[in-house]
Coordinates of C-alpha atoms in Angstrom, one line a residue:
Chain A
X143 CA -0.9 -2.1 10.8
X144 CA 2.4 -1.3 11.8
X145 CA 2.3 2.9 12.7
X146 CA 0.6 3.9 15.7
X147 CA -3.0 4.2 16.0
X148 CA -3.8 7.7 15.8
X149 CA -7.9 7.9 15.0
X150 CA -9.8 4.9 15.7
X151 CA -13.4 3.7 15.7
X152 CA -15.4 1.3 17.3
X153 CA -18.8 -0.5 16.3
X154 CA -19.7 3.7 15.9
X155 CA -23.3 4.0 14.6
X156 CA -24.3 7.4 14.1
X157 CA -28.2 8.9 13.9
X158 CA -29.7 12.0 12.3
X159 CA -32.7 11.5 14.5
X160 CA -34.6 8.5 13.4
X161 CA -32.4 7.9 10.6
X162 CA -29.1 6.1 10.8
X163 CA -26.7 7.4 9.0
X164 CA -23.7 5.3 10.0
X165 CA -24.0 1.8 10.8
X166 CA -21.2 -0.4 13.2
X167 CA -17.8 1.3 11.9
X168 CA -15.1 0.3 13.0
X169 CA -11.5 1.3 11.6
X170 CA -7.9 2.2 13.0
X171 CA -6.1 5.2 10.9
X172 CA -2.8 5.3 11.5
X173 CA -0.6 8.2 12.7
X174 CA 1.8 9.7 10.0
X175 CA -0.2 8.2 6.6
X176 CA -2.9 8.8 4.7
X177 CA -6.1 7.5 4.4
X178 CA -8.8 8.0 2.1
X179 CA -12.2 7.7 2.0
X180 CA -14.1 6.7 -0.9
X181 CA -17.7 5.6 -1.9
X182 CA -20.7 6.7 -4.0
X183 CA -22.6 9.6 -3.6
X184 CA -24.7 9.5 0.0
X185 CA -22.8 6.6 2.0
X186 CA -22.0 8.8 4.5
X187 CA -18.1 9.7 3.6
X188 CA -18.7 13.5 4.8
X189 CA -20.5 12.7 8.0
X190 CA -17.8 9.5 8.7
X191 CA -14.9 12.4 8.5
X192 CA -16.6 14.8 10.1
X193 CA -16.9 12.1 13.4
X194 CA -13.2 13.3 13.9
X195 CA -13.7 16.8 14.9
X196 CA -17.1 16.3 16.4
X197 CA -18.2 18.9 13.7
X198 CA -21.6 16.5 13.2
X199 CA -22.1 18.2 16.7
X200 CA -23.2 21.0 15.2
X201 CA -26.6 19.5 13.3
X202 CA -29.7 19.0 15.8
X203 CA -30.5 15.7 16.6
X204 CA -27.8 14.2 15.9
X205 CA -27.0 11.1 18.2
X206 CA -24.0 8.7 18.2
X207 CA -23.1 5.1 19.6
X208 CA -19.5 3.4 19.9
X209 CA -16.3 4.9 20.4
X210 CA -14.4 7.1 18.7
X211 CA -10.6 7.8 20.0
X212 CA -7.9 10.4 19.6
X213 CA -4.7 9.2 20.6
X214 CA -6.7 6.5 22.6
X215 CA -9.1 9.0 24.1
X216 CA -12.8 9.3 23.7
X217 CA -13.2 12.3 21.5
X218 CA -16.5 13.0 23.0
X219 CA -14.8 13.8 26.1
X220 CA -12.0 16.0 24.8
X221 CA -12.9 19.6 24.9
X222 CA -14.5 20.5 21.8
X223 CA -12.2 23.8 21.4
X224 CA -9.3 22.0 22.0
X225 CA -10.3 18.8 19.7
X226 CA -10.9 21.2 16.6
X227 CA -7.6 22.7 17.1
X228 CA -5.8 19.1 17.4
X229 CA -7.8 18.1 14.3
X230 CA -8.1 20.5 11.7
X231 CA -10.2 20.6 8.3
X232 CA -9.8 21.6 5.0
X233 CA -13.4 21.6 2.9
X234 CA -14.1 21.2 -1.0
X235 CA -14.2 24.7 -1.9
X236 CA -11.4 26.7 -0.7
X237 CA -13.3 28.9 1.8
X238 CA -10.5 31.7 2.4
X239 CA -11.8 34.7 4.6
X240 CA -12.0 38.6 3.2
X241 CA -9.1 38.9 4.7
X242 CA -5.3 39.9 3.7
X243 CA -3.2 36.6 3.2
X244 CA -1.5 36.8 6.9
X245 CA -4.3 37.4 8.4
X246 CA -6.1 34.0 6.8
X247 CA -3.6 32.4 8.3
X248 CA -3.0 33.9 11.7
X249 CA -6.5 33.8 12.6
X250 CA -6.5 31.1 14.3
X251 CA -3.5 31.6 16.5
X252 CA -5.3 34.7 17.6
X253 CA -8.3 33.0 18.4
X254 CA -6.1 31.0 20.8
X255 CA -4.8 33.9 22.1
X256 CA -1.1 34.4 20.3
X257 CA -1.0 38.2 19.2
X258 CA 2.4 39.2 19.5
X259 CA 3.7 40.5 16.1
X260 CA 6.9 38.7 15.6
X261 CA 5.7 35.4 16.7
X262 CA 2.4 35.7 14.9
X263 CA 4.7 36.1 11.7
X264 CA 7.0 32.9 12.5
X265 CA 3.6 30.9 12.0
X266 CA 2.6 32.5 9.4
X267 CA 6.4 31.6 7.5
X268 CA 5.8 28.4 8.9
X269 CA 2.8 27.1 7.8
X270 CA 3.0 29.0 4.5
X271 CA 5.7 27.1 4.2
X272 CA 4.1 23.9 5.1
X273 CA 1.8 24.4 2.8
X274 CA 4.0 25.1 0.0
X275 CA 2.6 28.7 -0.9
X276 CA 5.3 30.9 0.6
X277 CA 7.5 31.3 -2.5
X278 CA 4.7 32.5 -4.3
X279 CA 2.9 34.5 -1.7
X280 CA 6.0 36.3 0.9
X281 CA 6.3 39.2 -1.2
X282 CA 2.3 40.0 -0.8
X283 CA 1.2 39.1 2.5
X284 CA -0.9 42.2 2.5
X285 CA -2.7 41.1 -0.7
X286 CA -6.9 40.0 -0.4
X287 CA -6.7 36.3 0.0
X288 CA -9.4 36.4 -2.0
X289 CA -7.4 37.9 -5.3
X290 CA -5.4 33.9 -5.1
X291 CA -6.1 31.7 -7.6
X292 CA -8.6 28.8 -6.4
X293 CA -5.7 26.2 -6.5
X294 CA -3.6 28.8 -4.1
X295 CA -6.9 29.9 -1.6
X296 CA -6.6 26.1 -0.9
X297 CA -3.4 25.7 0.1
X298 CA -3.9 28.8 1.7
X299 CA -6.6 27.1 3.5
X300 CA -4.7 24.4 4.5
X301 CA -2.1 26.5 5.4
X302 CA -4.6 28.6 7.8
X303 CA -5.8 24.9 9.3
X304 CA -1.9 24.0 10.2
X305 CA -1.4 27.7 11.6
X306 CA -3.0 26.1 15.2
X307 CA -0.3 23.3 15.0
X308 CA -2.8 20.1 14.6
X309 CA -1.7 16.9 14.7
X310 CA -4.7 15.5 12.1
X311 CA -5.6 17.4 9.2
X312 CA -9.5 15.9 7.8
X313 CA -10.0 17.0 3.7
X314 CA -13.0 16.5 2.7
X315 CA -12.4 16.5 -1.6
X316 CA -10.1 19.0 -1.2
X317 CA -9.5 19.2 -4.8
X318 CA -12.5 18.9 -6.0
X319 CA -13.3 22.7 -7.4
X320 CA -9.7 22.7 -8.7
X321 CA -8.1 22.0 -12.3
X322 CA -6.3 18.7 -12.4
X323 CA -2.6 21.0 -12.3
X324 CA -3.8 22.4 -9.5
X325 CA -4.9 19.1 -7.6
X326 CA -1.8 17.3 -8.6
X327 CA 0.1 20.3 -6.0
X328 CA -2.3 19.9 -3.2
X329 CA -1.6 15.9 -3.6
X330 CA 1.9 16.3 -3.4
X331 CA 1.5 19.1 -1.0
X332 CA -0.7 16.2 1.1
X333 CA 2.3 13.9 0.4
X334 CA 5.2 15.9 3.0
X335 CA 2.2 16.9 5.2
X336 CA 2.2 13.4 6.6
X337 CA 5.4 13.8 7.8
X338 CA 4.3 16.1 10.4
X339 CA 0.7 15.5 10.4
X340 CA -1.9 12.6 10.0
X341 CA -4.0 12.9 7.0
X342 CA -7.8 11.8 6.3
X343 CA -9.3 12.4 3.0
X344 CA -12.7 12.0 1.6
X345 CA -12.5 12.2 -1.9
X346 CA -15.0 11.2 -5.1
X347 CA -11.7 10.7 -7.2
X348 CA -10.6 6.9 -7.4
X349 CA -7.6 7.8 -8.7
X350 CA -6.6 10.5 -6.1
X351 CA -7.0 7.6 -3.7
X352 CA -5.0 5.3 -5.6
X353 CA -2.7 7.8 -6.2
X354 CA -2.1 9.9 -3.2
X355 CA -3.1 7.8 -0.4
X356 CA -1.5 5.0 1.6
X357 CA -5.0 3.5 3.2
X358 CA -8.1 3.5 1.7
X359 CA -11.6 3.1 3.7
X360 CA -14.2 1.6 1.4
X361 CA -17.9 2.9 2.3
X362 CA -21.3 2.2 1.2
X363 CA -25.3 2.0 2.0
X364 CA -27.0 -0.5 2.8
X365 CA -30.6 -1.5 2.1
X366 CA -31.8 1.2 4.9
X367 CA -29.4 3.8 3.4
X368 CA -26.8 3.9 6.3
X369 CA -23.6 3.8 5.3
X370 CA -21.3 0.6 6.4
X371 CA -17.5 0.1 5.8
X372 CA -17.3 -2.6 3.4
X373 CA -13.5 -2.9 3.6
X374 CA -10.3 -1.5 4.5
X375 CA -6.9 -1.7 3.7
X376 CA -3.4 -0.4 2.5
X377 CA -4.3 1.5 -0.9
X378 CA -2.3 -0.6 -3.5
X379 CA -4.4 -4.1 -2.1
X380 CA -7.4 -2.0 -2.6
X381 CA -6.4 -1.2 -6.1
X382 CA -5.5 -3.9 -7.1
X383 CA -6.7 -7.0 -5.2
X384 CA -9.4 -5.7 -3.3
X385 CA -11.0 -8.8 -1.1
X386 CA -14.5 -8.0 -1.9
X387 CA -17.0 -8.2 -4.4
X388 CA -18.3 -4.9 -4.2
X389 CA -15.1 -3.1 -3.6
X390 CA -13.9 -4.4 -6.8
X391 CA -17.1 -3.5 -8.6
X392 CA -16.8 -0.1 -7.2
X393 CA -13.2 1.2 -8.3
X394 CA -14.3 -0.9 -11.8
X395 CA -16.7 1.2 -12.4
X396 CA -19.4 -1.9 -12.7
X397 CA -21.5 -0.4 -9.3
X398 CA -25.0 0.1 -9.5
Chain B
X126 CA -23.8 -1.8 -18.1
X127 CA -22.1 1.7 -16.7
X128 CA -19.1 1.1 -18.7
X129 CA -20.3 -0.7 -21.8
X130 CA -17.6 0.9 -24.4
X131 CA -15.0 -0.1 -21.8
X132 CA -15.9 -3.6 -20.9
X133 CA -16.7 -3.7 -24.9
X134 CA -13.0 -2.9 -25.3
X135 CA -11.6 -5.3 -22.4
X136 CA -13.5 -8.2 -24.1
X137 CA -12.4 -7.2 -27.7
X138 CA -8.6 -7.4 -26.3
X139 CA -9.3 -11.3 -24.3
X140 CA -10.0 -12.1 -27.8
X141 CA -7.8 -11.1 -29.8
X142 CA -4.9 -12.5 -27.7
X143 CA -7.2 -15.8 -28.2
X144 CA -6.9 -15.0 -32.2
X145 CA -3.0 -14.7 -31.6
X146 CA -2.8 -17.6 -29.8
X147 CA -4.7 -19.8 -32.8
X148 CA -2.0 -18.5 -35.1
X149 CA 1.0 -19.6 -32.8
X150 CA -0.5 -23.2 -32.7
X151 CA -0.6 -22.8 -36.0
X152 CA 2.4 -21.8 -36.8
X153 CA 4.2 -24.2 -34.6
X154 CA 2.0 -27.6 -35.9
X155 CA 2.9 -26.3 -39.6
X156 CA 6.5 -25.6 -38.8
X157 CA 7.0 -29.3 -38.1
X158 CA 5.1 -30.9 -40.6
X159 CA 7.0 -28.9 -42.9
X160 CA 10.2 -30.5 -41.1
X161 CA 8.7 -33.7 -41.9
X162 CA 7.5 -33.2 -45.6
X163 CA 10.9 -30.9 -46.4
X164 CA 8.5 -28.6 -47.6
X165 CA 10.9 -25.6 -48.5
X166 CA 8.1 -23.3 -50.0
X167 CA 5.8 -23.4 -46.9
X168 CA 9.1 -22.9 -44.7
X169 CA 9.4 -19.7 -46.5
X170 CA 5.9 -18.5 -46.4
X171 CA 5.8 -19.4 -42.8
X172 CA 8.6 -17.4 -41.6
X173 CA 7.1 -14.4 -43.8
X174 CA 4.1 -15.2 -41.9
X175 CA 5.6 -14.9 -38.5
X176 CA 5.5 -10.9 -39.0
X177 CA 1.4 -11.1 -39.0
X178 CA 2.0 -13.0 -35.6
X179 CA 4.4 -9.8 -34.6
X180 CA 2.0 -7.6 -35.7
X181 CA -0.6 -8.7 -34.0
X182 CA 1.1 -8.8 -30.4
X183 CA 2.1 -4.6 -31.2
X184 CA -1.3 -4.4 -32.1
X185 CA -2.9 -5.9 -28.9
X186 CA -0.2 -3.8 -26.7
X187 CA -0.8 -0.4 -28.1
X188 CA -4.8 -1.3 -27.5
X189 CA -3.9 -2.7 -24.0
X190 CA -1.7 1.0 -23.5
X191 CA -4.0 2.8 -24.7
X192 CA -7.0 1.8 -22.0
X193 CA -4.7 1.7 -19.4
X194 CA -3.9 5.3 -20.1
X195 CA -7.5 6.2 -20.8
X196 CA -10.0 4.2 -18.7
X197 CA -8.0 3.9 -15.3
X198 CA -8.5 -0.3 -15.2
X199 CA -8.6 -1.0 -11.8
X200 CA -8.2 -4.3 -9.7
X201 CA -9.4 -7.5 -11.7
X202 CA -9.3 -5.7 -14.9
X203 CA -6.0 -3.8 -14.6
X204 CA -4.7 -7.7 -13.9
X205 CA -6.3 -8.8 -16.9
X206 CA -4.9 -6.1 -19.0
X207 CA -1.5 -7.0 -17.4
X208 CA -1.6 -10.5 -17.6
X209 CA -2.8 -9.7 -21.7
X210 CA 0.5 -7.8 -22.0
X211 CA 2.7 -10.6 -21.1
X212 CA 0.5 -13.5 -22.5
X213 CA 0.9 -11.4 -25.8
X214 CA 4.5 -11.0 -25.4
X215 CA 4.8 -15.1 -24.7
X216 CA 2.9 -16.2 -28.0
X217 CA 4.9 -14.0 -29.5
X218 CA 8.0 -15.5 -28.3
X219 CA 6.5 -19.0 -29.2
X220 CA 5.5 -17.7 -33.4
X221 CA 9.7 -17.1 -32.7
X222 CA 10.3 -20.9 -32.3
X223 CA 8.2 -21.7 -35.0
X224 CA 10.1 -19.6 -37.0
X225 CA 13.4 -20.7 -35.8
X226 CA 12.0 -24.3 -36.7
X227 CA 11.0 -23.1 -40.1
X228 CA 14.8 -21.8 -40.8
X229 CA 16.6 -25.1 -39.6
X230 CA 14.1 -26.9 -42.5
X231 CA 15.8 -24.0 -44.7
X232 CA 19.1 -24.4 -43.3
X233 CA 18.8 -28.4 -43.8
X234 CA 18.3 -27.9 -47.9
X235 CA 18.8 -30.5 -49.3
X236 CA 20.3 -32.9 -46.9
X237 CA 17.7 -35.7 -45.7
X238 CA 16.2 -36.0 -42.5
X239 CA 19.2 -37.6 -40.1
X240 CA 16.0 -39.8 -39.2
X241 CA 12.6 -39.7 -39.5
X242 CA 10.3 -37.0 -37.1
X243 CA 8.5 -39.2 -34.4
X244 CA 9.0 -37.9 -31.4
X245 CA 9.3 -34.1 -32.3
X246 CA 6.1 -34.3 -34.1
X247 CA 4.6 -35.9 -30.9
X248 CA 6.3 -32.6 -28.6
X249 CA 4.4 -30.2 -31.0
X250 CA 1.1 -31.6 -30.2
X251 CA 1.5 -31.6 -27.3
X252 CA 2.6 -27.9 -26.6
X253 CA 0.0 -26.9 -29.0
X254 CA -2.4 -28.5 -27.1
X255 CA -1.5 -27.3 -23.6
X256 CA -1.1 -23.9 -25.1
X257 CA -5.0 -23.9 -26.2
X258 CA -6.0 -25.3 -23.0
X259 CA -3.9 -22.9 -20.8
X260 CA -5.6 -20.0 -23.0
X261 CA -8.9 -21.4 -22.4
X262 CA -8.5 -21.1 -18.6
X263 CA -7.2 -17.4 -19.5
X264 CA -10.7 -16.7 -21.1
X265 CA -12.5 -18.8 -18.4
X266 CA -10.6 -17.8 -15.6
X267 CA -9.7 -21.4 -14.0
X268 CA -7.5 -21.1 -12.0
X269 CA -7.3 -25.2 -11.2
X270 CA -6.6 -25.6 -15.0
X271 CA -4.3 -22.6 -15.0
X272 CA -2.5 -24.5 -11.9
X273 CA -2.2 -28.4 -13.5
X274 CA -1.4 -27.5 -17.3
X275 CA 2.4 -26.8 -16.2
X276 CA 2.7 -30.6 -14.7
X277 CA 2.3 -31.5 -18.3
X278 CA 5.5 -29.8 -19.2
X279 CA 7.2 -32.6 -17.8
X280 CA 5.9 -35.0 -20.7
X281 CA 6.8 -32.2 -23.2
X282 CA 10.9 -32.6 -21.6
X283 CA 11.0 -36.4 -21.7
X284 CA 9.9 -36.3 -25.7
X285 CA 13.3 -33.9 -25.2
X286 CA 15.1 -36.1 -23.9
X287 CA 14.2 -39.0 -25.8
X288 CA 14.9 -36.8 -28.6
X289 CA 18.4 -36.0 -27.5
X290 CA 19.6 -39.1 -26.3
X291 CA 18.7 -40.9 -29.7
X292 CA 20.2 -38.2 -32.2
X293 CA 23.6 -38.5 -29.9
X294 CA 23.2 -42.3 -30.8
X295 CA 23.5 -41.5 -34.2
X296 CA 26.0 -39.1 -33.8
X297 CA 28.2 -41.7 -32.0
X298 CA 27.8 -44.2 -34.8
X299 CA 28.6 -41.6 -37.6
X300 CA 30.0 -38.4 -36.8
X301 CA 29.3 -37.0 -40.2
X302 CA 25.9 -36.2 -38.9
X303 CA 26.4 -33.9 -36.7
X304 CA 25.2 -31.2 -38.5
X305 CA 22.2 -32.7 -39.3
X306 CA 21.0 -34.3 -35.6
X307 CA 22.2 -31.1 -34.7
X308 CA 19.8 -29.3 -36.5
X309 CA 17.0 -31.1 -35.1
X310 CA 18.1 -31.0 -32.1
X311 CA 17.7 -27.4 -32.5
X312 CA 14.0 -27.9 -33.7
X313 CA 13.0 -29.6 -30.4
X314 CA 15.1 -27.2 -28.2
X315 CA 12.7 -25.1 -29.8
X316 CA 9.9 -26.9 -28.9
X317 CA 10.9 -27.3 -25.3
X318 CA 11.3 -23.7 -24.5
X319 CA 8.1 -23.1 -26.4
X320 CA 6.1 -25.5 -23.2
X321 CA 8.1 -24.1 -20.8
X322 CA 6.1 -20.4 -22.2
X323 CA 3.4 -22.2 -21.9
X324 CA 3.5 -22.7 -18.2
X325 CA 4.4 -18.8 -18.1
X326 CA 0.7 -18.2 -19.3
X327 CA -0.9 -20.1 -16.9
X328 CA 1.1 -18.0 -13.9
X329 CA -0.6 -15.1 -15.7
X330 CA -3.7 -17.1 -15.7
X331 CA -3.2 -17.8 -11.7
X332 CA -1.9 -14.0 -11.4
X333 CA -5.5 -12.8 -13.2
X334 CA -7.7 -14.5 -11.0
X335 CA -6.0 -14.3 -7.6
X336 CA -3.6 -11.3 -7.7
X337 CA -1.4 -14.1 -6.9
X338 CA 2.6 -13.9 -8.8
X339 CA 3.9 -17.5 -8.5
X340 CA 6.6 -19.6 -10.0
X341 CA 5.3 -22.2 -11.6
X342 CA 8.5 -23.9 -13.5
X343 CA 9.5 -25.7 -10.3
X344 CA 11.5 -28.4 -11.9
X345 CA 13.5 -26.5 -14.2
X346 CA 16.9 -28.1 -12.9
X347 CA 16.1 -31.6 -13.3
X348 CA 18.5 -34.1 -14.4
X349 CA 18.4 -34.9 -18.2
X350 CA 19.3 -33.5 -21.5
X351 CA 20.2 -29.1 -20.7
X352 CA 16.7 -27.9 -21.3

């Protein structure tokens, strides 16, 4: 892997109690590309992503084992506050708050203390722009975020998660409540996002990994349910000369 | 099976590129021994014949198009469908040089043979026969098989040589039959380019299996008659 390492993990195991959940992952994601994460239903894909921004912090009993770095530093030893505003998330269902457009998307620079008027609307612009929903928004930044169209409460959402300037952005199927129009913008919006940003995707949709990502992450269970990286690699080997059996088998459709 | 109408479809296309294949042999064994027996008639019906073999390879493209654009082949499959695309488009181009063979009988008329078919006969078996075997490994996915048919090519361009070296003999000694050696010269140019297709299948072979694009045609500047 050429870029540098921006997320990486090592030998990480993760627990819900008794249960493992994640078994010996280890995997470099690169700075400034995307990666997707793909496998059936209950591998673990969510709670894998979720390792990034210590949101699995949030469930009781949860334990982990290995290392898991930002920027070569142990996550778990990054302020939590801090890490979540470094590493932002975008979830399935565009989650916008009952709030007017700007204020979506500048609640999170006033949770970090920015309140100044003027500056407050530069990041607003900014990431609006970003998130390519300005054009159709700038004339209506009063407007309930919640009268948008799903496919625009996304990229509003993504918008509000690039408001705090992170440097990862985690989607879990970010297009997954939206019609295939609609997901085609938020892949391309993904696609100049990387510039800027690094970009980790879970997604249930083979072909938005073939199609949108440059690294895909193969996952599965094993016998005790825990879910294992089978393999790794850039996206167009996965697609198209994957090295293992069961990778192939998945994106054939012959699993199970 | 979770994708039984798809793999259904998938196997359906492996055979009928196998079904196209039989008629290429076919049509390149009949083409000469309609050479050899001046056989005007089945000249003719051949070459209408040859637009069943074109036909056939539009036929297994639009099918192949068609489940690329509607079942998202992935990995091993979407090299299968890839590798049926081009194998279709290579038997296609080999019906061409029967066809081609079955015009120079035409063109010949009523001339004889400037001497009688040995060797040429001997070049179409031998194509034909790699050709069945390199579509066998297709099916069976052998890649060693795949890898040692093209060696064979190099029997296919001494019968070529032979061939042109001996027809220049009788052009020396009589110049008036030029026309006619050139005409089977023509038939076993034919016949040369048609192995060398051959070997171009079993790279797709090789590409199917491994994900692998090679060059298999390694000798393809050798000394000799221009193949």
């Amino acid at each position: 892997m050429e870029s540098v390492v921006k997320l990486e993990v090592q030998d990480y195991h993760l627990f819900y109690g008794d249960f493992r959940a994640l078994r010996g992952i280890s995997v470099q994601i690169p700075a400034h590309h995307i990666t997707a994460i793909i496998g059936p239903s209950g591998c673990g894909k969510s709670t894998f992503l979720r390792t990034f921004n210590r949101m699995n912090d949030l469930i009781p009993g949860v334990r982990v084992e290995g290392q898991a770095t930002l920027d070569g530093q142990d996550i778990f030893e990054v302020d939590v506050v801090e890490l979540r505003r470094l590493v932002g998330m975008v979830f399935q269902r565009p989650n916008p708050f009952p709030k007017s457009i700007f204020d979506n998307v500048a609640y999170g620079p006033r949770a970090h203390g920015v309140h100044e008027r003027a500056r407050l609307a530069g990041i607003v612009e900014r990431s609006l722009r970003d998130a390519a929903l300005w054009d159709e928004v700038k004339d209506d930044l009063g407007k309930s975020a919640l009268a948008l169209s799903g496919g625009q409460q996304q990229r509003l959402c993504i918008a509000r998660a690039l408001a705090v300037e992170p440097q990862v952005i985690l989607m879990d199927e970010p297009a997954s409540a939206l019609d295939p129009i609609a997901t085609l913008r938020i892949e391309e919006l993904i696609q100049t996002l990387k510039q800027k940003y690094t970009i980790v995707i879970v997604t249930h949709n083979m072909q938005q990994a073939a199609r949108a990502s440059d690294y895909t992450a193969f996952l599965m269970m094993d016998e005790e349910r825990a879910g294992y990286l089978v393999e790794y690699g850039p996206t167009r080997d996965i697609f198209t000369n994957p090295r293992h059996k069961q990778t192939e088998d998945y994106i054939t459709g012959r699993f199970g | 099976m979770v994708r039984a109408t798809y793999e259904r479809e998938l196997q359906r296309l492996e055979d009928e590129t196998l079904v196209l294949g039989s008629m290429v042999e076919v049509a390149i064994v009949e083409s000469v021994e309609m050479l050899r027996q001046r056989d005007m008639a089945g000249s003719r019906r051949l070459i209408a014949q040859d637009r069943d073999i074109n036909k056939k390879r539009f036929a297994i493209e639009a099918d192949a198009l068609a489940l690329i654009a509607t079942q998202q082949p992935m990995a091993g499959d979407l090299r299968t469908l890839a590798a049926i695309l081009d194998i279709a488009d290579e038997l296609e181009r080999m019906g061409d040089y029967a066809k081609g063979i079955a015009k120079i009988n035409i063109l010949i008329g009523d001339n004889p043979l400037v001497k009688p078919l040995v060797d040429i006969p001997r070049m179409a078996e031998k194509t034909c026969g790699m050709l069945h075997r390199a579509l066998e490994a297709f099916v069976r996915r052998d890649v060693e098989a795949a890898r040692a048919i093209p060696d064979e090519d190099d029997e296919v361009d001494g019968l070529y040589d032979q061939v042109y070296r001996e027809l220049i003999t009788y052009i020396l000694a009589d110049p008036s039959t030029i026309e006619r050696a050139n005409y089977l010269l023509w038939a076993a140019h034919n016949l040369e380019r048609a192995a060398d297709r051959v070997t171009n299948i079993c790279e797709r072979v090789v590409f199917t299996v491994t994900g692998e694009l090679l060059e298999m045609d390694v000798e393809s500047l050798q000394e000799g008659a221009p193949h």
